[in-house]
Coordinates of C-alpha atoms in Angstrom, one line a residue:
X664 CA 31.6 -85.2 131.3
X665 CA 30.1 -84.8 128.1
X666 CA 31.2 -87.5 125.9
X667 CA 32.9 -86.8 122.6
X668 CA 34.4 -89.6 120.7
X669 CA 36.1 -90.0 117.6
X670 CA 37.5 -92.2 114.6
X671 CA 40.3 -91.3 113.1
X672 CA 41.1 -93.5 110.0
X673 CA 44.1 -93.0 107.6
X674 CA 43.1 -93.0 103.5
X675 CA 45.7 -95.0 102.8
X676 CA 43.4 -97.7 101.6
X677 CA 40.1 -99.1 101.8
X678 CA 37.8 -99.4 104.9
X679 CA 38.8 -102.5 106.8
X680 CA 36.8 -104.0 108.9
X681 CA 38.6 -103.6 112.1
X682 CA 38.4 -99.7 111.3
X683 CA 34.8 -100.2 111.3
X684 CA 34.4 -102.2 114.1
X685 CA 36.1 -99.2 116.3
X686 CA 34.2 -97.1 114.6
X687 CA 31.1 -99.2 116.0
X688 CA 32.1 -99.3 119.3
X689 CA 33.0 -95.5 119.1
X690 CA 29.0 -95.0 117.8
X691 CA 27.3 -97.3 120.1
X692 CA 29.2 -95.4 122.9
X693 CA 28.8 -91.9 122.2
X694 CA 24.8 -92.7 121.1
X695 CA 24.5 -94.4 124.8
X696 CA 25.6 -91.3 126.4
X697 CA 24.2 -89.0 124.1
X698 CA 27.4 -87.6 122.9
X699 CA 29.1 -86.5 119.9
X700 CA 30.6 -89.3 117.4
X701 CA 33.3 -87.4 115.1
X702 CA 35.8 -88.3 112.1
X703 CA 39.3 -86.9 111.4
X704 CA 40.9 -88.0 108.4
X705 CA 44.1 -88.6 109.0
X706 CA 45.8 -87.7 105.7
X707 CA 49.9 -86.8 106.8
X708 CA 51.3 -89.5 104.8
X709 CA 51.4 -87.6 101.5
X710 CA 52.2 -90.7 99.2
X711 CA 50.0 -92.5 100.1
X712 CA 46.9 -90.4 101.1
X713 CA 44.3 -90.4 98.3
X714 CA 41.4 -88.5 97.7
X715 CA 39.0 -92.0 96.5
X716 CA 40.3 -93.7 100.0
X717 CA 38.5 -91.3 102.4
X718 CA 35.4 -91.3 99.9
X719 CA 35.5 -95.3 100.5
X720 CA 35.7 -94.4 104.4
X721 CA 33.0 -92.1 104.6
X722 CA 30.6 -94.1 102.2
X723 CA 31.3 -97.1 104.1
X724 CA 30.6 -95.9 107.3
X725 CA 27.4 -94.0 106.0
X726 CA 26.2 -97.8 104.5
X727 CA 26.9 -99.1 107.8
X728 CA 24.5 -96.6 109.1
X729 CA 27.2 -95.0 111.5
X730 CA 26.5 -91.1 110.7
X731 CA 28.7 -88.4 112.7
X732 CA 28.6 -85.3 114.1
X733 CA 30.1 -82.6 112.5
X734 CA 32.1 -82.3 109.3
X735 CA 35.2 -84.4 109.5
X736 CA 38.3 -82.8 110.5
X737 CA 41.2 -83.2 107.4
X738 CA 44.1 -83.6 109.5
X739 CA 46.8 -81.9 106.9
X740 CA 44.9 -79.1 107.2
X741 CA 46.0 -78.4 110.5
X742 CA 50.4 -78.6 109.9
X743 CA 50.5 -75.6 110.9
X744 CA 49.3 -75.9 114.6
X745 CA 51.0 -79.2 114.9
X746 CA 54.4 -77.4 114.7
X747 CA 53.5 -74.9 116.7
X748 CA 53.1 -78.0 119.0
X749 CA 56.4 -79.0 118.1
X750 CA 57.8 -75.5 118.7
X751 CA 56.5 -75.5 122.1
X752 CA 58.3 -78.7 123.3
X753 CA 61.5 -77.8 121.8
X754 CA 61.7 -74.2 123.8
X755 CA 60.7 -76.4 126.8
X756 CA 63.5 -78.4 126.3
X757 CA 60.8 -81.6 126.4
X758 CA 62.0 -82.0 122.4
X759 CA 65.2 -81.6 120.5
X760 CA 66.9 -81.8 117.3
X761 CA 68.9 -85.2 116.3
X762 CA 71.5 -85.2 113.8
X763 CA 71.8 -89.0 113.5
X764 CA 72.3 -89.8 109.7
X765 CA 70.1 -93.0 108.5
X766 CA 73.6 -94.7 108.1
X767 CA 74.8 -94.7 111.2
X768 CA 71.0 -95.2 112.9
X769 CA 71.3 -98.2 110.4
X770 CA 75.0 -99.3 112.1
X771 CA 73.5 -98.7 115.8
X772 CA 70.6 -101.1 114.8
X773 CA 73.0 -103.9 113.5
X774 CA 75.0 -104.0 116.3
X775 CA 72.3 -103.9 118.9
X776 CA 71.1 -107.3 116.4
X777 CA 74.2 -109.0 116.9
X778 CA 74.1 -108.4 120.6
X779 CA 70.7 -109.3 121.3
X780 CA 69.4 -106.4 122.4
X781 CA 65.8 -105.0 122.1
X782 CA 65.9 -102.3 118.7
X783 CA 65.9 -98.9 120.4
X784 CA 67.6 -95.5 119.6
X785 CA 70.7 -95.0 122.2
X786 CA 70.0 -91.0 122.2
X787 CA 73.1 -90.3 121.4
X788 CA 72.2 -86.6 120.3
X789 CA 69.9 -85.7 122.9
X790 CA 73.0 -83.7 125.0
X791 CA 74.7 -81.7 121.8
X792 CA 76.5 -78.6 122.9
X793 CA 75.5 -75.6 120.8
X794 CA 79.2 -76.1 119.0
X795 CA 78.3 -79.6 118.4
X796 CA 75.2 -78.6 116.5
X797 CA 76.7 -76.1 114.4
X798 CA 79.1 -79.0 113.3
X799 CA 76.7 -80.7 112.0
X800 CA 74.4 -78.1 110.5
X801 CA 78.2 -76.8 108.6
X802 CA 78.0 -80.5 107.2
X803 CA 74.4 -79.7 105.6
X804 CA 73.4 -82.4 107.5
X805 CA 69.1 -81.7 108.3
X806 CA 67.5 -82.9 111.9
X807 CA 64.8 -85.1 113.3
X808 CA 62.9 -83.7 116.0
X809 CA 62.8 -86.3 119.1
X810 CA 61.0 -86.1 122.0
X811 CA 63.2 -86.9 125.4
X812 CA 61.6 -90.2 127.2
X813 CA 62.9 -90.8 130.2
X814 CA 63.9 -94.3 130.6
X815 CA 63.2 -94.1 134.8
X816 CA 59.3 -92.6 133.8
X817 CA 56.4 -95.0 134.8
X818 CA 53.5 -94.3 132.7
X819 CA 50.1 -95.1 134.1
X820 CA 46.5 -95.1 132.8
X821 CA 43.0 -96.9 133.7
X822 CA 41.9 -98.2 130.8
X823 CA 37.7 -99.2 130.3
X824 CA 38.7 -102.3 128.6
X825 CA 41.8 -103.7 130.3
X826 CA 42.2 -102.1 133.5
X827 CA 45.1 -100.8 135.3
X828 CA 48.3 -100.1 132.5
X829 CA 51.5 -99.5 133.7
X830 CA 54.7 -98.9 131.0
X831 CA 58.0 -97.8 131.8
X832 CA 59.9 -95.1 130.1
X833 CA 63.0 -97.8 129.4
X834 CA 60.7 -100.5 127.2
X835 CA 59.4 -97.0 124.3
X836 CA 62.5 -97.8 122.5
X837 CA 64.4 -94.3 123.3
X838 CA 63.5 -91.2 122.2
X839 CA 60.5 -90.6 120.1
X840 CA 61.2 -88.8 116.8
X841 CA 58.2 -86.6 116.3
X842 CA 59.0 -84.6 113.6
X843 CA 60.7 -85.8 110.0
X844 CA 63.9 -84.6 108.4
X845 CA 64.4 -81.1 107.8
X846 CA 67.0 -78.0 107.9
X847 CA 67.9 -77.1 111.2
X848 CA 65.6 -73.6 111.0
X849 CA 62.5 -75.7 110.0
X850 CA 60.4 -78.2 111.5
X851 CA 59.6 -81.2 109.5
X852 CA 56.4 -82.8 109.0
X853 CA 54.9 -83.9 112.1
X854 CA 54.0 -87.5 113.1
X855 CA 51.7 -89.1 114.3
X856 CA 51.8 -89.7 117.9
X857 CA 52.2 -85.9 118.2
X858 CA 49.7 -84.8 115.5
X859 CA 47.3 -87.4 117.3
X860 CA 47.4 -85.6 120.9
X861 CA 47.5 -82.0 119.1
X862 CA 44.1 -83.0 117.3
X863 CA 42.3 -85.1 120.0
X864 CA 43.0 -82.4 122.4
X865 CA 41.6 -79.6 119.7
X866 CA 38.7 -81.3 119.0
X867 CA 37.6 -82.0 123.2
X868 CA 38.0 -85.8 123.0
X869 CA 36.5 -87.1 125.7
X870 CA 37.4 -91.1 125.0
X871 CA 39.9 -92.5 122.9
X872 CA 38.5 -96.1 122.0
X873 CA 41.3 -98.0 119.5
X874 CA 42.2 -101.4 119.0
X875 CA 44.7 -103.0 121.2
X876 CA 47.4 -102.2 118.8
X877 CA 47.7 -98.7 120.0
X878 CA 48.6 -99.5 123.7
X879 CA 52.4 -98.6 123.1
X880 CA 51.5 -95.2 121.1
X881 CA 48.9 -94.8 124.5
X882 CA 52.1 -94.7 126.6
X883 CA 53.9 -92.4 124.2
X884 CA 50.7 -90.3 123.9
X885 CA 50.3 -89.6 127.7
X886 CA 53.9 -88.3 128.0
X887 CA 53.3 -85.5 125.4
X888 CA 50.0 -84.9 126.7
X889 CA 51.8 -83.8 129.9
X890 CA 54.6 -82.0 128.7
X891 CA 52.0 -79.7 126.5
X892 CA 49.6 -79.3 129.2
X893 CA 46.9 -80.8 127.6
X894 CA 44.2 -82.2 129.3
X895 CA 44.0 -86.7 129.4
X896 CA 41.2 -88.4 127.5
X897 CA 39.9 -91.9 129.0
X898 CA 41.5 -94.6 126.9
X899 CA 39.8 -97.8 126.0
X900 CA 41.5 -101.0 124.1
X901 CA 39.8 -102.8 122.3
X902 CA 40.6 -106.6 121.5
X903 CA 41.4 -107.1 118.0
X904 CA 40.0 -109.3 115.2
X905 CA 41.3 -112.5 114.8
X906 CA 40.9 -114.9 111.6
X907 CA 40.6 -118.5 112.6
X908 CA 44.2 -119.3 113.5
X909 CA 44.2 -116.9 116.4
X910 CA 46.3 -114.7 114.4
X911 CA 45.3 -111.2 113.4
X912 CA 42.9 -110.6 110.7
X913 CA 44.8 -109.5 107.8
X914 CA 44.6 -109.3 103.7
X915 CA 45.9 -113.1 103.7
X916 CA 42.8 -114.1 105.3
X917 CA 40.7 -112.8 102.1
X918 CA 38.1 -110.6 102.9
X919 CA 39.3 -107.7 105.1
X920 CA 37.4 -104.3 103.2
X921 CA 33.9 -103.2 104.3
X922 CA 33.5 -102.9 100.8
X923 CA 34.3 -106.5 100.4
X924 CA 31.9 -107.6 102.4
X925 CA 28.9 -105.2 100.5
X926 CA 30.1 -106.9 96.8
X927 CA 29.9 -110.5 98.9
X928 CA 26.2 -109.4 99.0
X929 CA 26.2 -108.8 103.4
X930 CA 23.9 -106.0 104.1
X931 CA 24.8 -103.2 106.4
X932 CA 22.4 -104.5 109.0
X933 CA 23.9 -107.8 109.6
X934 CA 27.5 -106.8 109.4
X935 CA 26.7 -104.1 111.8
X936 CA 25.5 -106.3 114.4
X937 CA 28.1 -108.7 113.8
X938 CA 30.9 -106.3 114.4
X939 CA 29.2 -105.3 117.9
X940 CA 29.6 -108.9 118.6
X941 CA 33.6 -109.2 117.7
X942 CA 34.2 -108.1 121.4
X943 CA 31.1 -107.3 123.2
X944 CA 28.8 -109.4 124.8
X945 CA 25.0 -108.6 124.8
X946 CA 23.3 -108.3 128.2
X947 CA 21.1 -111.7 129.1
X948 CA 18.0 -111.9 126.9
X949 CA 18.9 -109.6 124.4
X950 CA 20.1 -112.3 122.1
X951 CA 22.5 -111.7 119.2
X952 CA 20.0 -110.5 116.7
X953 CA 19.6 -106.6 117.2
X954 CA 20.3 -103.3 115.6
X955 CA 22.8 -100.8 116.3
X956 CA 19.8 -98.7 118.0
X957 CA 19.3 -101.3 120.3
X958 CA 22.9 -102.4 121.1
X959 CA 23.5 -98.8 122.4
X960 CA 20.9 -98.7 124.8
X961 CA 22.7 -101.4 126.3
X962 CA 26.7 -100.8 125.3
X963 CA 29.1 -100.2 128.0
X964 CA 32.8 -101.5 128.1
X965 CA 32.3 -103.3 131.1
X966 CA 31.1 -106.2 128.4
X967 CA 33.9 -106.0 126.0
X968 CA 36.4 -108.9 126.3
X969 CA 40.2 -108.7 126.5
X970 CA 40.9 -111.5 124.2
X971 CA 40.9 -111.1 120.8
X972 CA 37.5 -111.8 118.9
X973 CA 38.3 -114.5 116.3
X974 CA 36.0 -114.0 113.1
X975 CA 32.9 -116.5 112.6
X976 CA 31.5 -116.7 108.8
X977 CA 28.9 -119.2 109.9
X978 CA 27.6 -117.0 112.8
X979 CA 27.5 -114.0 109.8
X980 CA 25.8 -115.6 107.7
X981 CA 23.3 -116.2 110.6
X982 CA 22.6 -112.9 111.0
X983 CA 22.5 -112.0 107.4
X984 CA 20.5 -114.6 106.5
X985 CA 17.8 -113.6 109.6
X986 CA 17.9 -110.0 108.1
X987 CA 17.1 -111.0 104.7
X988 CA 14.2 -113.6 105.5
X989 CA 13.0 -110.5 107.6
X990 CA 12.6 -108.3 104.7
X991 CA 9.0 -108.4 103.2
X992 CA 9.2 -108.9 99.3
X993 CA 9.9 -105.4 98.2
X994 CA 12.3 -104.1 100.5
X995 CA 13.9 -107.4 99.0
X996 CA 13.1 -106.0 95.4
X997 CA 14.5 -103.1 95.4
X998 CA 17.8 -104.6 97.1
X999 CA 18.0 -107.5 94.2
X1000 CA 17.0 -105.2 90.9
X1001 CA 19.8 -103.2 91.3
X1002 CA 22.1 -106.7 91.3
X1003 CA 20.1 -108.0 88.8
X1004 CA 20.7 -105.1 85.7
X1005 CA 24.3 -105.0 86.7
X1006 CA 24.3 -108.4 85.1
X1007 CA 22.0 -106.7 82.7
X1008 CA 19.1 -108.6 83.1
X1009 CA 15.9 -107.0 82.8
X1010 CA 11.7 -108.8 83.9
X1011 CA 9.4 -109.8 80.6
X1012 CA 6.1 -109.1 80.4
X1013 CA 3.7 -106.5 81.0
X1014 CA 4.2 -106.3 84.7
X1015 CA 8.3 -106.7 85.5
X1016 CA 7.4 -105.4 88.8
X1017 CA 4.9 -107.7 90.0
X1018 CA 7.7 -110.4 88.1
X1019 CA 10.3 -109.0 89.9
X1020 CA 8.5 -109.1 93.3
X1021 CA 7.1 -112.6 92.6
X1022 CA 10.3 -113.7 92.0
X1023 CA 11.8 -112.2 95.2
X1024 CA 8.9 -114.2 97.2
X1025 CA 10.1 -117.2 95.5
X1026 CA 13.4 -117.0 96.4
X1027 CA 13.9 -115.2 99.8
X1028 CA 13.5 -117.9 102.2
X1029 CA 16.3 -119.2 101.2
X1030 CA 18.8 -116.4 100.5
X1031 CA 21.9 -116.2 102.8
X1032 CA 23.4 -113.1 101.3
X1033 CA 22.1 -111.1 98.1
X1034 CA 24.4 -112.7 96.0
X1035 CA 22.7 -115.8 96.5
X1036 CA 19.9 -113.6 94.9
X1037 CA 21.5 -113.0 92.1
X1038 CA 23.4 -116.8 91.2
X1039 CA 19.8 -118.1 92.2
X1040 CA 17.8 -116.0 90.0
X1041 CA 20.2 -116.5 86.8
X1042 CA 18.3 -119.5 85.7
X1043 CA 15.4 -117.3 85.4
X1044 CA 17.3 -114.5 83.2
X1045 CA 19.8 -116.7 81.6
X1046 CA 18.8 -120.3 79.8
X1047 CA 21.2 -123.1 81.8
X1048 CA 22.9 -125.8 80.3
X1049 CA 21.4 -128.8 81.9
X1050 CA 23.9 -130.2 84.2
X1051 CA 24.1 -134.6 84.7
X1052 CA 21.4 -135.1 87.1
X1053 CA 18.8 -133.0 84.6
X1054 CA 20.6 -135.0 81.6
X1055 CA 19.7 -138.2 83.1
X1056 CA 16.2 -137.7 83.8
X1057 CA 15.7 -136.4 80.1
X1058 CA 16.7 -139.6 79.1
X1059 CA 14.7 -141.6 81.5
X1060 CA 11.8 -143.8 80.8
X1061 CA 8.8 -141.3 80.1
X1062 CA 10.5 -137.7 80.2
X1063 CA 10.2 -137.3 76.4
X1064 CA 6.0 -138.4 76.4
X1065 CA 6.2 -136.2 80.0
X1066 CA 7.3 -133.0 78.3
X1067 CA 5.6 -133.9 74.9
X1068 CA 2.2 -133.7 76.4
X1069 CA 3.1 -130.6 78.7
X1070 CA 4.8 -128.6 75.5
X1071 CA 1.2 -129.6 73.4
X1072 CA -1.0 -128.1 75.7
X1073 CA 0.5 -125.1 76.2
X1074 CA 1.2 -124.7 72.4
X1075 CA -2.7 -125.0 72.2
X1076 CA -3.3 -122.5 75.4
X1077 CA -1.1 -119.7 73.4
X1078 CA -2.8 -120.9 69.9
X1079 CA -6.7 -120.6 71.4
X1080 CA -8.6 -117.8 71.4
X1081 CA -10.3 -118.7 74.3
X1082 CA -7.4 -118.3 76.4
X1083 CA -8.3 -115.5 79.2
X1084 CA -4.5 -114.3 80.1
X1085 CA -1.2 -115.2 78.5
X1086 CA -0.4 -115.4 82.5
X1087 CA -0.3 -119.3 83.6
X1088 CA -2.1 -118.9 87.3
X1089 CA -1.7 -121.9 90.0
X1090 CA -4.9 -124.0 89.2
X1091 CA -4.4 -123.8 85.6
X1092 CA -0.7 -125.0 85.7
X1093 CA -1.8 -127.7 88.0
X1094 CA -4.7 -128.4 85.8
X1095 CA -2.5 -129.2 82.7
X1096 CA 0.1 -131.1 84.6
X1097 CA -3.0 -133.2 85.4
X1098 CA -3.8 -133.5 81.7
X1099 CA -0.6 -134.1 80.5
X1100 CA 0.3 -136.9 83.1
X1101 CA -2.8 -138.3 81.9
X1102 CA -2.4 -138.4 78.3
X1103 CA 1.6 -139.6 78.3
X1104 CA 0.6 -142.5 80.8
X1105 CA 3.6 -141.3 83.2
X1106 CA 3.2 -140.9 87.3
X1107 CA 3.5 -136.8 88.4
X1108 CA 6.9 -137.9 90.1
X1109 CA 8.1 -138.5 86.9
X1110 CA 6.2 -135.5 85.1
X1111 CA 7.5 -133.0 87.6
X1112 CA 11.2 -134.1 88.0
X1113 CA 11.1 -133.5 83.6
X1114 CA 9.8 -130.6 83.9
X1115 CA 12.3 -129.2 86.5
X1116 CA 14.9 -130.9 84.1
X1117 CA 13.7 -129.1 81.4
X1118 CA 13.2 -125.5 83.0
X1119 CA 16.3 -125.1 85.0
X1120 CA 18.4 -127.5 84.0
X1121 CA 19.1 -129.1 87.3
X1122 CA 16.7 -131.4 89.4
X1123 CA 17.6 -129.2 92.5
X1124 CA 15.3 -125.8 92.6
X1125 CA 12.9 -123.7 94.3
X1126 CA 8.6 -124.1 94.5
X1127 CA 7.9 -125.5 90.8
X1128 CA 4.4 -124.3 90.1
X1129 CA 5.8 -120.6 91.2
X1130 CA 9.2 -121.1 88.6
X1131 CA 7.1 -122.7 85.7
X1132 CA 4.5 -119.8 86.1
X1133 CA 7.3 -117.0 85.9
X1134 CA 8.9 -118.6 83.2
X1135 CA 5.8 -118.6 81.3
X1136 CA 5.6 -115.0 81.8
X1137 CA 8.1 -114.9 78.7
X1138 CA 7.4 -117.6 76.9
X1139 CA 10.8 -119.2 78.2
X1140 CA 8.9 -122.1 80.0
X1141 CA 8.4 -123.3 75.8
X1142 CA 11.8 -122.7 74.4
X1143 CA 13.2 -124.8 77.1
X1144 CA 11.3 -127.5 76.5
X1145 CA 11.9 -127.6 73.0
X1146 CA 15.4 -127.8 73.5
X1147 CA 15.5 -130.2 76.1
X1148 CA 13.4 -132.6 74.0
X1149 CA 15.8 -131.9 71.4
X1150 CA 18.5 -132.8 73.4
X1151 CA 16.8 -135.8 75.6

């Protein structure tokens, strides 16, 4: 069998990331087999399809690394042959018009409430006599199409993920409508467990892989399926994403959009290999750390779990913190810049690339996302406002002599000719700390913790020597220390 797999997402909002973990699961198993890994778009609900949603689908699956084969199939380009569909079950007899007004579907439901009884539709039109029809058509009254489920019918599949599945006709809730509202002459627009059996049968689908959700649409599916002729698919359920209640993941739990997780500053790498882990277990000594390469060499369903996969921040922000220390200083650069101008910051000197990349090295051992490169470089683009450890220190016994004597020497470095580069390199910044420890009769300890005070406001911070030096750069190390001497 030649595998050919597909993701069919709706554009009725963003990418959420269970979409994309199916759509994961649906790559890594099609790349292991060296099959086809295909999109259709499924756009039928007109109100609330939009053009920007399936541009978010596609570019979030592209930034995920996730590329498929073949120009995505628009699914309401194809009404035309799902009708046909449509038109094929109802000469069969498999389908037929109901007549059932939404009032009286609404006075069925309330009494099968007050009863107790499980929601279904009673199929109350699914035996009209041709005279009873034309009664109803005389009233202008305009027809569902519904597709006749017999309530003795067992329904059987082997699923990859859960095994032997067995439904019976009597627990699908009646007959299926598979066709909306419409004149008795016309067919309405078609829904989606038809239009989804029309399509996946069209486009040689191989494997349906889909979250869990879909098991009762599965039963529905194989029934039409059968009645058109159409050959099955394999079907694989996948276990959904849970938040940390157990419940499933949802917009209440904050973060549910791909594109939410980019602006969070996660790269595609990381999130990537975390959704292969909501569900799949790597073989032993592969470890969790691994691109999606390498997870399909090894993906099969005979690892994915049946119980949900509840969602871990701390073990993704593992993983995206092992991608980013990973990246050597100018991969890292050109994933920060960006960031950085959006808050329009820009580097000073002659050289804002080697700044920018010397900043990067600074900071990158201890990045967890890349927004942690941008809130930790502000300091560096934006003067802070000294916060109450710094303000303390600036008070303390020898800070003001500390700084005094640090702020004179480099005054007289920027006023002497003799200078050989505005730069400040390592042994000269060690050389006047030296000096002006010396001269304001204070220990380092106390020099250096001033100095931090006085550069980024905050006694917390990364390598000193490095963050004075790039400070320098712009003359920025100066201003600061004027104004925290001002202020101490």
């Amino acid at each position: 069998m030649t595998v050919r797999v597909r993701l069919a997402p709706s554009p009725t909002g963003t990418l959420h990331i269970g979409t994309a973990r199916t759509a994961v699961f649906n790559w890594l198993f099609a790349r292991h087999h060296g099959g086809a890994f295909l999109l259709r778009i499924e756009d039928t609900d007109r109100e609330r399809s939009r053009p920007d949603y399936t541009a978010n689908i596609l570019d979030g699956l592209a930034w995920l690394g996730l590329s498929w084969d073949d120009d995505p199939v628009i699914q309401s380009e194809r009404i035309e042959v799902h009708r046909a569909a449509i038109a094929q079950l109802l000469a069969s007899g498999h389908a037929y018009r109901c007549y059932a007004s939404e009032a009286e579907l609404e006075q069925m439901r309330e009494r099968q409430k007050a009863s107790g009884s499980a929601p279904r539709y009673d199929n109350r039109h699914r035996h009209l006599t041709p005279e009873q029809q034309q009664a109803f058509i005389a009233e202008g009254r305009d027809a569902v199409v519904r597709f006749r489920i017999d309530d003795g019918a067992t329904i059987g599949w082997s699923d990859l993920v859960r095994g032997e599945m067995r439904w019976s006709g009597s627990d699908l809730g009646g007959d299926m409508v598979i066709a909306r509202r419409a004149p008795a002459d016309r067919i309405g627009d078609p829904l989606y467990n038809l239009v989804v059996v029309v399509d996946d049968a069209a486009m040689a689908i191989s494997h349906v892989i889909r979250g869990e959700d879909h098991i009762a649409n599965t039963a529905k599916q194989l029934l039409l399926y059968e009645a058109l002729g159409l050959p099955l698919p394999v079907f694989a359920h996948t276990p959904l994403i849970l938040n940390q209640e157990g419940r499933k993941l949802s917009k209440r739990d904050g973060v549910t959009s791909v594109g939410e997780f980019r602006a969070m500053g996660y790269t595609a790498e990381a999130l990537a290999n975390y959704m292969t882990l909501l569900g799949w277990s790597p073989p032993e000594g592969m470890g969790e750390r691994f691109t999606l390469e390498q997870a399909a060499a090894a993906f099969d369903f005979d690892r994915v779990n049946r119980a949900g996969a509840r969602f871990d921040w701390d073990k993704l922000n593992w993983l995206n913190a092992q991608v980013l220390h990973e990246l050597a200083p100018t991969e890292l650069r050109e994933a920060l810049v960006p960031l950085w101008q959006a808050e329009g910051w820009s580097a000073p000197g002659a050289s804002p690339e080697a700044w920018e990349q010397e900043l990067c090295e600074l900071l990158g051992p201890s990045l967890t996302t890349l927004r942690d490169g941008v809130e930790q470089a502000r300091p560096f683009f934006e003067r802070p406002e000294p916060d109450e450890g710094a303000r303390q220190q600036l008070q303390a016994d020898g800070a003001t002599a500390a700084l005094t004597a640090v702020l004179e020497r480099l005054e007289g470095r920027d006023a002497s000719d003799s200078a050989d580069s505005p730069e400040l390199s390592v042994e000269q910044a060690k050389s006047l700390l030296a000096e002006a420890a010396s001269a304001a009769g204070v220990k380092k300890g106390v020099l250096m913790k001033s100095l931090r005070a006085g550069l980024l406001g905050s006694l917390q911070g990364p390598d000193l020597i490095t963050t004075w030096r790039l400070l320098h750069a712009s003359g920025e190390d100066r201003a600061r220390l004027r104004q925290a001497l001002a202020q101490g």
